[in-house]
GROMACS .gro file of C-alpha atoms in nm:
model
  106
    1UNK     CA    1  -4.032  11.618   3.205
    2UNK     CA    2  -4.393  11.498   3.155
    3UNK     CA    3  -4.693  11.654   3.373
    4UNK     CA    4  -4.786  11.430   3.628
    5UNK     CA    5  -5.152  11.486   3.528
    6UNK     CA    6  -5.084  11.375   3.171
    7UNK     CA    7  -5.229  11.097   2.992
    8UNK     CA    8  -4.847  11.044   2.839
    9UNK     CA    9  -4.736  11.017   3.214
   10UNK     CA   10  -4.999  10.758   3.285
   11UNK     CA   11  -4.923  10.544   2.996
   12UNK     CA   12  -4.579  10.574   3.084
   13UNK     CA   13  -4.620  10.469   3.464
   14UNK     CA   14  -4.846  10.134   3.369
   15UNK     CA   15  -4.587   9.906   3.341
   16UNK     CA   16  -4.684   9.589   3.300
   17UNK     CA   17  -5.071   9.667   3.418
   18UNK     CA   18  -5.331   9.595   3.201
   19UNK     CA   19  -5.613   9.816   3.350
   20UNK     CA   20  -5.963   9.820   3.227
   21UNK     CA   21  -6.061  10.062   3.000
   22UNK     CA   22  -6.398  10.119   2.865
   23UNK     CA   23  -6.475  10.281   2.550
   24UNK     CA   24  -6.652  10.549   2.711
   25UNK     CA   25  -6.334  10.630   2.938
   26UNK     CA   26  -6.110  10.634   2.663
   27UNK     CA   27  -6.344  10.892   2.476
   28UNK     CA   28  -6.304  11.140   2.800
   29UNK     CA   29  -5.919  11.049   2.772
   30UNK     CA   30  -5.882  11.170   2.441
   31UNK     CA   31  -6.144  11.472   2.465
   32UNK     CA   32  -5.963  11.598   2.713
   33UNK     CA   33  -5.642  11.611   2.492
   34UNK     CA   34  -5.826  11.730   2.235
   35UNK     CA   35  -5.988  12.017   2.468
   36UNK     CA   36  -5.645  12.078   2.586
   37UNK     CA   37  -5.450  12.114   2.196
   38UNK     CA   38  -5.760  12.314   2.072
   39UNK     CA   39  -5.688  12.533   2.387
   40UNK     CA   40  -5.341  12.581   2.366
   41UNK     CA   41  -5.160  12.425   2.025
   42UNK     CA   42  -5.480  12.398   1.739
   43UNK     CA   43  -5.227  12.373   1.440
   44UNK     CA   44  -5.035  12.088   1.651
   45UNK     CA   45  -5.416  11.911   1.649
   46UNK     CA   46  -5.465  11.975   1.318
   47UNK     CA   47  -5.110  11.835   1.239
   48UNK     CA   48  -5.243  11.492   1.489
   49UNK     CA   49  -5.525  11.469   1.306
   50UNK     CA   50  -5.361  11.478   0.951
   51UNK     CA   51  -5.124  11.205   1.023
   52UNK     CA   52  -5.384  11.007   1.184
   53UNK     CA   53  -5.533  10.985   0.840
   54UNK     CA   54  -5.874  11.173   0.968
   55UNK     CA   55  -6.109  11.214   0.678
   56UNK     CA   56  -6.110  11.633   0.612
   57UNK     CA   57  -6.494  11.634   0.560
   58UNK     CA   58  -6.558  11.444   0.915
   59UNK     CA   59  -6.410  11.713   1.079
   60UNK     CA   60  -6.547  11.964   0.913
   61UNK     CA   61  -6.895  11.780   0.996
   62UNK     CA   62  -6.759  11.731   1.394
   63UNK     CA   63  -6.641  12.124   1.390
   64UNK     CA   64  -7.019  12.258   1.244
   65UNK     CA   65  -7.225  12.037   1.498
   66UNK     CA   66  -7.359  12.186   1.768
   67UNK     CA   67  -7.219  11.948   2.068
   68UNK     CA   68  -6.874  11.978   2.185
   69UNK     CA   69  -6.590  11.988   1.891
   70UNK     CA   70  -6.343  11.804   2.157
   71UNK     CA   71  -6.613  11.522   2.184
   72UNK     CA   72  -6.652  11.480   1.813
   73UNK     CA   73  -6.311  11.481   1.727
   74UNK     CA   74  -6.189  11.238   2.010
   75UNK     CA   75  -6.512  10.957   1.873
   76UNK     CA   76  -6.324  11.052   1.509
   77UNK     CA   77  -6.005  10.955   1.620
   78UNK     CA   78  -6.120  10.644   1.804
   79UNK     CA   79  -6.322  10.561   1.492
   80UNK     CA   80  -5.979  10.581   1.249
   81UNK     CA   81  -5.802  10.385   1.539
   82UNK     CA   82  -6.034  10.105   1.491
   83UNK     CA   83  -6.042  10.088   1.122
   84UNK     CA   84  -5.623  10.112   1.126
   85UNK     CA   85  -5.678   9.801   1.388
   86UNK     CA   86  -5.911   9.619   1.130
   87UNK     CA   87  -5.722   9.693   0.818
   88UNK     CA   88  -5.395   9.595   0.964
   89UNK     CA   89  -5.621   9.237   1.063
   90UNK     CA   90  -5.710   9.221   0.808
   91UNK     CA   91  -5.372   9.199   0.590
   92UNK     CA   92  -5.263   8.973   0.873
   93UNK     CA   93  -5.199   8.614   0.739
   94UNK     CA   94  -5.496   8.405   0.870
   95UNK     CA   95  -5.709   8.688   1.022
   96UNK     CA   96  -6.006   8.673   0.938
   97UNK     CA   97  -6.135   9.030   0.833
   98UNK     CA   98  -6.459   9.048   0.928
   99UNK     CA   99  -6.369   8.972   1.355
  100UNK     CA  100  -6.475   9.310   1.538
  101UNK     CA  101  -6.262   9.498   1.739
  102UNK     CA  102  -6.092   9.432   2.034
  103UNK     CA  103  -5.945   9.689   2.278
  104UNK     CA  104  -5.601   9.465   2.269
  105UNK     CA  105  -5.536   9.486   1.908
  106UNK     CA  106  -5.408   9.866   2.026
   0.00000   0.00000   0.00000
């Protein structure tokens, strides 16, 4: 049973909704996941962050910086999202590769 306070609960509940979501919001969405694994499960992060293809030395940059680790990581893992989204556009038959980013590529 998912926490009703949990960002898988939320996703879960949307339905059909598309609501709007900033970039800025979705940072605070992830920190606070990140906050919360770094908390309670770090190897589980770790583990996230490893299959999410996160370059080793960024994190090791994002963990030795003086601002919050959970804010660093979270902009790292939005970062790789994006490049996935591009890469994956850019293999895409008729995409053109260099179109930015779009939220609804997710």
């Amino acid at each position: 049973m998912m926490d009703n306070n949990s960002l898988e609960y939320w996703f879960a509940n949307l339905q059909n909704e598309r609501p709007y979501l900033d970039e800025a919001t979705l940072i605070k969405l992830v920190e606070s996941r990140v906050t919360e694994l770094l908390d309670t499960q770090p190897d589980l992060l770790w583990s996230y962050l490893y299959r999410l293809d996160v370059e080793e030395h960024k994190i090791e940059l994002a963990l030795l910086q003086g601002t919050s680790v959970a804010h660093a990581l979270a902009i790292l893992i939005i970062d790789r999202q994006k490049q996935r989204v591009k890469t994956k556009r850019a293999y895409r038959e008729g995409a053109d590769p260099g179109q930015d980013f779009n939220p609804t590529d997710l």
